[in-house]
Coordinates of C-alpha atoms and ligand atoms in Angstrom, one line a residue:
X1 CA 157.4 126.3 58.8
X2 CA 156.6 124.7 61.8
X3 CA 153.1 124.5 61.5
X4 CA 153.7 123.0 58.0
X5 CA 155.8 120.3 59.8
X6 CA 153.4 119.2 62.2
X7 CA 150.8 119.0 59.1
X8 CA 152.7 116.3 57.8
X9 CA 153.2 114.7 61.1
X10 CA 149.9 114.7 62.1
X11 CA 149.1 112.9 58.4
X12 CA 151.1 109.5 58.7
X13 CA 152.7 107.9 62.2
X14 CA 156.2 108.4 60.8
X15 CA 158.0 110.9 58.5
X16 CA 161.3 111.0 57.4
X17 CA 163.3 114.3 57.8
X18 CA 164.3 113.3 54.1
X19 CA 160.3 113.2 53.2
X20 CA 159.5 116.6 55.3
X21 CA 162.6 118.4 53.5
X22 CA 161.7 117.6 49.8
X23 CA 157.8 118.6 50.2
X24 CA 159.0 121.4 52.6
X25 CA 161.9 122.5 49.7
X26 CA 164.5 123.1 52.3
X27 CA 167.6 120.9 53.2
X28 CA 167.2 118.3 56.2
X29 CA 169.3 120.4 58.6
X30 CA 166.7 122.8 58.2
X31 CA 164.0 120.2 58.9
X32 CA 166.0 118.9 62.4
X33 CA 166.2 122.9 63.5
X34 CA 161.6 123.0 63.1
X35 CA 161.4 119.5 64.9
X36 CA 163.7 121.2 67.8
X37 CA 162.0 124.2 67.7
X38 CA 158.6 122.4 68.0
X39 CA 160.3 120.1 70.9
X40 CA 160.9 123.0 72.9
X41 CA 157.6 124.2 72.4
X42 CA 156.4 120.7 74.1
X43 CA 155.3 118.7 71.4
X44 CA 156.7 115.5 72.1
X45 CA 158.5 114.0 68.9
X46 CA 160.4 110.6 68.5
X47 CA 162.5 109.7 65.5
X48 CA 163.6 106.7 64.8
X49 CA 166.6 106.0 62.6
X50 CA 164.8 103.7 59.5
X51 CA 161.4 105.5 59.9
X52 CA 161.7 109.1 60.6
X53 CA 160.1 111.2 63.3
X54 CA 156.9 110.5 64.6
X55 CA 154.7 112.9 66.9
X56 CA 153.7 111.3 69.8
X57 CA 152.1 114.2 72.2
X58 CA 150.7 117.2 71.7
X59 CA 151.5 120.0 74.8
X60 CA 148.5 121.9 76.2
X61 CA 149.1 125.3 74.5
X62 CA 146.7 127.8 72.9
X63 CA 149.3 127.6 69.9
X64 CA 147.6 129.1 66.4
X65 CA 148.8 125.7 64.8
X66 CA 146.4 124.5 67.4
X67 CA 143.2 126.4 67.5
X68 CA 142.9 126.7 63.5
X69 CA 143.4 122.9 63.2
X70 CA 139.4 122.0 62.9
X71 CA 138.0 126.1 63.6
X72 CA 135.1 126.5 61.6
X73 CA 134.9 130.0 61.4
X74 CA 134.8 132.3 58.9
X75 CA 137.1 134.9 60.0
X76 CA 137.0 135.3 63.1
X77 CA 140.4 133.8 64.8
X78 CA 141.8 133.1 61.4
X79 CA 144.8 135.6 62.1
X80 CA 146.3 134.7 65.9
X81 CA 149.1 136.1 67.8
X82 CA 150.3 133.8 70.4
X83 CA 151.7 135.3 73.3
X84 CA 153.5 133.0 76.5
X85 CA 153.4 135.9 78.4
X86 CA 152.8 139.6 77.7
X87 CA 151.0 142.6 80.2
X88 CA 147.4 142.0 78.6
X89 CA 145.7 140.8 75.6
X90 CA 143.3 144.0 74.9
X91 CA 146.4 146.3 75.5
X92 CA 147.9 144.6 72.5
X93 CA 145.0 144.1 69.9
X94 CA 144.2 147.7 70.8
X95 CA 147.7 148.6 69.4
X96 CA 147.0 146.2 66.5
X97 CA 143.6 147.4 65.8
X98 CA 145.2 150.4 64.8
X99 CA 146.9 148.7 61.9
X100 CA 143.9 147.8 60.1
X101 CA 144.6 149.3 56.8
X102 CA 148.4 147.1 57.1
X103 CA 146.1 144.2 57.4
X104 CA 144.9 143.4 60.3
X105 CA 141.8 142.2 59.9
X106 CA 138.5 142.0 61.6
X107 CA 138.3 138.8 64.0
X108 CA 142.0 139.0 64.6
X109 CA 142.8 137.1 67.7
X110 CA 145.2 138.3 70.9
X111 CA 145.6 135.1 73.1
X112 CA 148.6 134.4 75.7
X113 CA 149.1 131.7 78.4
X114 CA 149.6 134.1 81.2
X115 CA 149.2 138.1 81.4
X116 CA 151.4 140.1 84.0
X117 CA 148.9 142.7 84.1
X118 CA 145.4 141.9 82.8
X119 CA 142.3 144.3 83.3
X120 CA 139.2 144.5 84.4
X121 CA 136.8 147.2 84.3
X122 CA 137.3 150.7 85.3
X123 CA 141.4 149.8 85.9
X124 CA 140.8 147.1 88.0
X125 CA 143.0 144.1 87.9
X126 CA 142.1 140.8 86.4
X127 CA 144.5 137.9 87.4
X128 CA 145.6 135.8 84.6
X129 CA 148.1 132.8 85.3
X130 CA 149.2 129.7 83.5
X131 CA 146.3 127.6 82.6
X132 CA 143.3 129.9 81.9
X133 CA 142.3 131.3 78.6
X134 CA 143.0 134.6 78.1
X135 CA 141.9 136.2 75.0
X136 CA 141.3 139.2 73.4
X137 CA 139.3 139.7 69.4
X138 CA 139.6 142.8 66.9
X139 CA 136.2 143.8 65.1
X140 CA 135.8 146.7 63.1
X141 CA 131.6 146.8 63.3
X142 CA 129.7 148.7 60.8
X143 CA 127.4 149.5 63.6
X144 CA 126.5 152.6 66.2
X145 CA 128.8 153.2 69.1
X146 CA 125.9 152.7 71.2
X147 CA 126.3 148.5 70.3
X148 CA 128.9 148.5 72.6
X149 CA 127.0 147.3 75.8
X150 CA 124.6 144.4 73.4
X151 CA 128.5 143.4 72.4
X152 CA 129.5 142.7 75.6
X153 CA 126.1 141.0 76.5
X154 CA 126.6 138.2 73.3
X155 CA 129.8 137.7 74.0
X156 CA 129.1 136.4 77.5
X157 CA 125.9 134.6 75.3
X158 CA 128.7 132.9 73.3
X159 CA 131.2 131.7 76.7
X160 CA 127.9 130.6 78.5
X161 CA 127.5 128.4 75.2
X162 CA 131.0 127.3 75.4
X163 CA 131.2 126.3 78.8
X164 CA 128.1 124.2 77.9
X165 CA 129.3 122.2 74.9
X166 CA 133.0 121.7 76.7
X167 CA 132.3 120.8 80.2
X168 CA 127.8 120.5 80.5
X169 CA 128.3 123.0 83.5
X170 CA 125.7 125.7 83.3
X171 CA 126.7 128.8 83.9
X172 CA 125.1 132.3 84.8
X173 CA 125.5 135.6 83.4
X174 CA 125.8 138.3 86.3
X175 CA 125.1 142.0 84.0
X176 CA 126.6 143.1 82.0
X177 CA 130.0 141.4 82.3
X178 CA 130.7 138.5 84.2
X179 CA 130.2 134.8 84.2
X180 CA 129.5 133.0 87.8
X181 CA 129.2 129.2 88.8
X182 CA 127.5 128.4 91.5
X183 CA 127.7 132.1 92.7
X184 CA 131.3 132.8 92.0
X185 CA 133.1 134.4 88.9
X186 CA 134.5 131.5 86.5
X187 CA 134.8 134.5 83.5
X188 CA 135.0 138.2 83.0
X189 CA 134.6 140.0 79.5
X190 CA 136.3 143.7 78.8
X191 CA 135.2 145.1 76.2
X192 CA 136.8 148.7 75.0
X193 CA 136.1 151.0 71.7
X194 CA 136.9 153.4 69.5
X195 CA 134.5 155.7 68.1
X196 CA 134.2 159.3 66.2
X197 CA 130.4 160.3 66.5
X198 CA 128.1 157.9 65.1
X199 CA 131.3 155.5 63.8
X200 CA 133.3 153.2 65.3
X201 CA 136.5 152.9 64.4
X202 CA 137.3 149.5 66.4
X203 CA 136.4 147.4 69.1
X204 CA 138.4 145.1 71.3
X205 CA 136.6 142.2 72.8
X206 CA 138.5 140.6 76.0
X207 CA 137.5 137.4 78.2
X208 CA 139.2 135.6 80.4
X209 CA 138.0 132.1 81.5
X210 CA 140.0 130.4 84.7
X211 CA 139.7 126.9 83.0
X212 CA 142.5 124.7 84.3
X213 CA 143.6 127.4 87.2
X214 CA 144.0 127.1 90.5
X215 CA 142.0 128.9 92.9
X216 CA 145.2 129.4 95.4
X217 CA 146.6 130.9 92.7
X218 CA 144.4 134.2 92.9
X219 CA 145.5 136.6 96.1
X220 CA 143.3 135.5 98.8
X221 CA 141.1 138.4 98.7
X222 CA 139.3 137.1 95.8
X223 CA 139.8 133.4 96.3
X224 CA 136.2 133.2 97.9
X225 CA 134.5 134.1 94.7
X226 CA 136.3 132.9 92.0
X227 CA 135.8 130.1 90.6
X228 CA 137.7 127.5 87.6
X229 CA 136.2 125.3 85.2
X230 CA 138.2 122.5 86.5
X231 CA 137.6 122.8 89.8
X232 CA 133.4 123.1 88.7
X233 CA 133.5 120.0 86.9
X234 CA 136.3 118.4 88.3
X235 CA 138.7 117.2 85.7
X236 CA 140.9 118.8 83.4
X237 CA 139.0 120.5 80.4
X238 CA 140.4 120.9 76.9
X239 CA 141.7 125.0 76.9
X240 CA 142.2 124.5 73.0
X241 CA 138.6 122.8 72.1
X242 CA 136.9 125.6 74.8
X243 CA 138.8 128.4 72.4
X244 CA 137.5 127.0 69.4
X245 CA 133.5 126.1 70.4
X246 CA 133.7 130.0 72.0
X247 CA 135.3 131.4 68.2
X248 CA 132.3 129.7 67.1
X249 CA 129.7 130.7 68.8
X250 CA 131.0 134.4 68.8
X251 CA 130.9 134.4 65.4
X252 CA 127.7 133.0 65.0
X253 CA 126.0 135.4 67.6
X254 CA 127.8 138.2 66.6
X255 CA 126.5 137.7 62.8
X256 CA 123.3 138.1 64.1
X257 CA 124.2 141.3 66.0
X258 CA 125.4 143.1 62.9
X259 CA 122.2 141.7 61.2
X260 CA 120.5 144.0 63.6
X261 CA 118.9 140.8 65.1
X262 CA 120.1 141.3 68.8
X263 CA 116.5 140.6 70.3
X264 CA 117.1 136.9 69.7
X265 CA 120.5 137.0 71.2
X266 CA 118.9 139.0 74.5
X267 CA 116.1 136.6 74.6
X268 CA 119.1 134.1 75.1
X269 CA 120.5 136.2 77.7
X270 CA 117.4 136.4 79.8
X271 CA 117.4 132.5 79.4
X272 CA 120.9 132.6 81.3
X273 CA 120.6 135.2 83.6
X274 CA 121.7 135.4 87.2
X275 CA 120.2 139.3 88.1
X276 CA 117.1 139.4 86.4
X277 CA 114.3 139.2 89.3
X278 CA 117.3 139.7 91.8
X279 CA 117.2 142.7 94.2
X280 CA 120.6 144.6 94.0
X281 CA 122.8 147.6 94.7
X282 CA 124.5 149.0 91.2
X283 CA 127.7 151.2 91.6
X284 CA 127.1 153.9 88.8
X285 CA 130.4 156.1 89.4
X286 CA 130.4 155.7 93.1
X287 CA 126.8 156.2 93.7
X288 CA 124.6 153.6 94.7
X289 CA 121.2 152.5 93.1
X290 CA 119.1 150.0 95.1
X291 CA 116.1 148.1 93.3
X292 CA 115.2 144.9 91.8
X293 CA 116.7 144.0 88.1
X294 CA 113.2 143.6 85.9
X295 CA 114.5 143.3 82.4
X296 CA 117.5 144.9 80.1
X297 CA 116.2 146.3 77.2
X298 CA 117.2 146.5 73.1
X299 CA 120.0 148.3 74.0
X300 CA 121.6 146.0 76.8
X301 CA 120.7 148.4 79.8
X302 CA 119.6 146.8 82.9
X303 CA 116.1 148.3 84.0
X304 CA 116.0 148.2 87.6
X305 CA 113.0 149.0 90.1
X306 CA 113.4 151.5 92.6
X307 CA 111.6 150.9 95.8
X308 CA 109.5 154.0 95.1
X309 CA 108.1 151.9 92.1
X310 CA 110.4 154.5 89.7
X311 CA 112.2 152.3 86.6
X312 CA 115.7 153.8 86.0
X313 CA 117.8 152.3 82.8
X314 CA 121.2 152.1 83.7
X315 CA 123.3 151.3 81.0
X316 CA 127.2 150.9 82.7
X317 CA 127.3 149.9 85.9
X318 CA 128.6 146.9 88.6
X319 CA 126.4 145.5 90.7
X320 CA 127.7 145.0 93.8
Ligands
LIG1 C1 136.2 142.0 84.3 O1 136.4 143.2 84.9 O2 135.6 141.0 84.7 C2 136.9 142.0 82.9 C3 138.0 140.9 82.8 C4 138.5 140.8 81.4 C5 139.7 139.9 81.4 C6 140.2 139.7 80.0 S1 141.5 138.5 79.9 C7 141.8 138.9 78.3 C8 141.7 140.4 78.2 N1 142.9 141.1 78.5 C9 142.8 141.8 79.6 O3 143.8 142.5 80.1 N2 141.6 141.7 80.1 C10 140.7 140.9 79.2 P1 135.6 143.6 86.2 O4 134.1 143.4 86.1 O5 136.1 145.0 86.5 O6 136.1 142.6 87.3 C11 137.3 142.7 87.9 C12 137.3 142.0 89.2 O7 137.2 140.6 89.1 C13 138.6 142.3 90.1 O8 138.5 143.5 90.8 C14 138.6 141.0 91.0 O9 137.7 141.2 92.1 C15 137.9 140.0 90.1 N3 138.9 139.1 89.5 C16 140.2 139.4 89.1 N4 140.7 138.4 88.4 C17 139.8 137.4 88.4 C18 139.8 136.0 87.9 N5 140.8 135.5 87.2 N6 138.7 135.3 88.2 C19 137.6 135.8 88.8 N7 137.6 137.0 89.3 C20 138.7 137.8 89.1

């Protein structure tokens, strides 16, 4: 009911509780219990005796009501679970993904204000506190497992878009997973699957984006390469309108990846890339490749030139 509420509020400067309850069909007691509710959620609401309430401030929250209000997607985000705090996003749409015939639908959304205990890659930690985006998106692709890695490569497509439209800082993409300004990581993307042979059965898209973080707020080991939208562009940026331009363009790129189309989206890539042409060491497992990154091919491996002149495809790796 609360997102009813603030429908109405947002419509005319001042509603009466009297107003709200008849077009709401509950009694005005009911109606004071929402407006506290949404009070203690941070919206800032005034009422006045003769007038009725009147919203005044919205709070910075990656609230549902929020994010759908103006999302012009088709489905992906149209189902959101808001979390203030929970362990991590991907832990929990993975548990949801498994609900899929109880309707939980493909583009689903995960999204909390802080994780106690995001990932990375490979059980790594990913540190998640109060002001970055944290977010993870269910998909149930009609594609083979092997998509997984061209997945994760739109995806970063669609947050180097973002970051574009929201802020006009351009942004890199280091393979196959993270996004860097000015050298240091400003995004990460986790990406995990389900699959039986040539099917998937789901697929779990996580990325976190230090928006309106602090870099102090990291432990100091990582401080030096980390990196926060605000900090890049030096103001505050809009966590709600980033959400919504990224559930954009994610849908859009991601329509073109089930359209078997992905050489467009790569071609994109290339256009953002921070390794192509780059001489680097990849961790495979724990062994080490040396070479210089020449292209990533159809499939989203990187390509990279041993010093011998031999071209090894490496598919999953870090570079480090
Ligand atoms: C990643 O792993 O970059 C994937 C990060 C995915 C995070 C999202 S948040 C929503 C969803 N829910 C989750 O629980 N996870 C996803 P990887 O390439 O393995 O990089 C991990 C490394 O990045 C760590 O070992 C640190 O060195 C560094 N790191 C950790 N937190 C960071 C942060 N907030 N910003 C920049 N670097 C960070």
């Amino acid at each position: 009911m609360t997102g009813e509420i603030l429908k109405f509020l947002r419509e005319k400067e001042y509603i009466s509780g009297e107003v709200l309850a008849c077009k709401l069909n509950v009694s005005r007691v009911a109606v004071w219990k929402q407006i506290q509710k949404l009070k203690d959620m941070g919206y800032k609401i005034t009422s006045d005796q003769n007038l009725g309430y009147c919203l005044v401030s919205r709070p910075d929250l990656l609230l549902p009501q929020e994010i759908q209000k103006g999302l012009s997607t088709n489905y992906i985000g149209k189902e959101i679970y808001y979390f203030p705090e929970l362990k991590s996003t991907n832990i929990i749409a993975k548990e949801k993904a498994l609900h899929r015939a109880e309707g939980i639908d493909e583009g689903t959304l995960i999204i909390a204000e802080r994780q106690s205990a995001g990932k990375g890659r490979l059980g790594r930690e990913w540190f998640s506190p109060v002001g970055g985006t944290w977010l993870s998106i269910i998909l149930y692709p009609q594609l083979s497992p092997s998509y997984i890695s061209r997945i994760t490569l739109m995806t970063a497509v669609a947050a180097v878009k973002a970051i574009k439209v929201c802020t006009q800082i351009e942004s890199q993409i280091k393979w196959p997973n993270d996004i860097l300004i000015n050298e240091k990581k400003v995004c990460g993307i986790l990406t995990e699957m389900s699959a039986e042979l040539d099917i998937i059965n789901w697929v779990v898209v996580g990325i976190g984006i230090n928006v309106n973080v602090d870099r102090r707020d990291f432990p100091e080991d990582i401080q030096e390469n980390t990196i926060s939208l605000k900090e890049a562009s030096g103001k505050e940026v809009l966590r709600v309108k980033l959400v919504q331009t990224f559930l954009q363009e994610f849908e859009k790129y991601y329509e073109i990846l089930k359209r078997r189309e992905f050489s467009s989206v790569l071609k994109e890539w290339k256009l953002y890339s921070h390794t192509l042409g780059k001489k680097i060491r990849v961790d495979i497992g724990g062994r080490i490749i040396k070479g210089e990154a020449v292209d990533i091919n159809e499939e989203g491996a990187l390509i990279l030139k041993k010093e011998d002149g031999e071209l090894v495809e490496i598919i999953s790796g870090t570079i480090v």
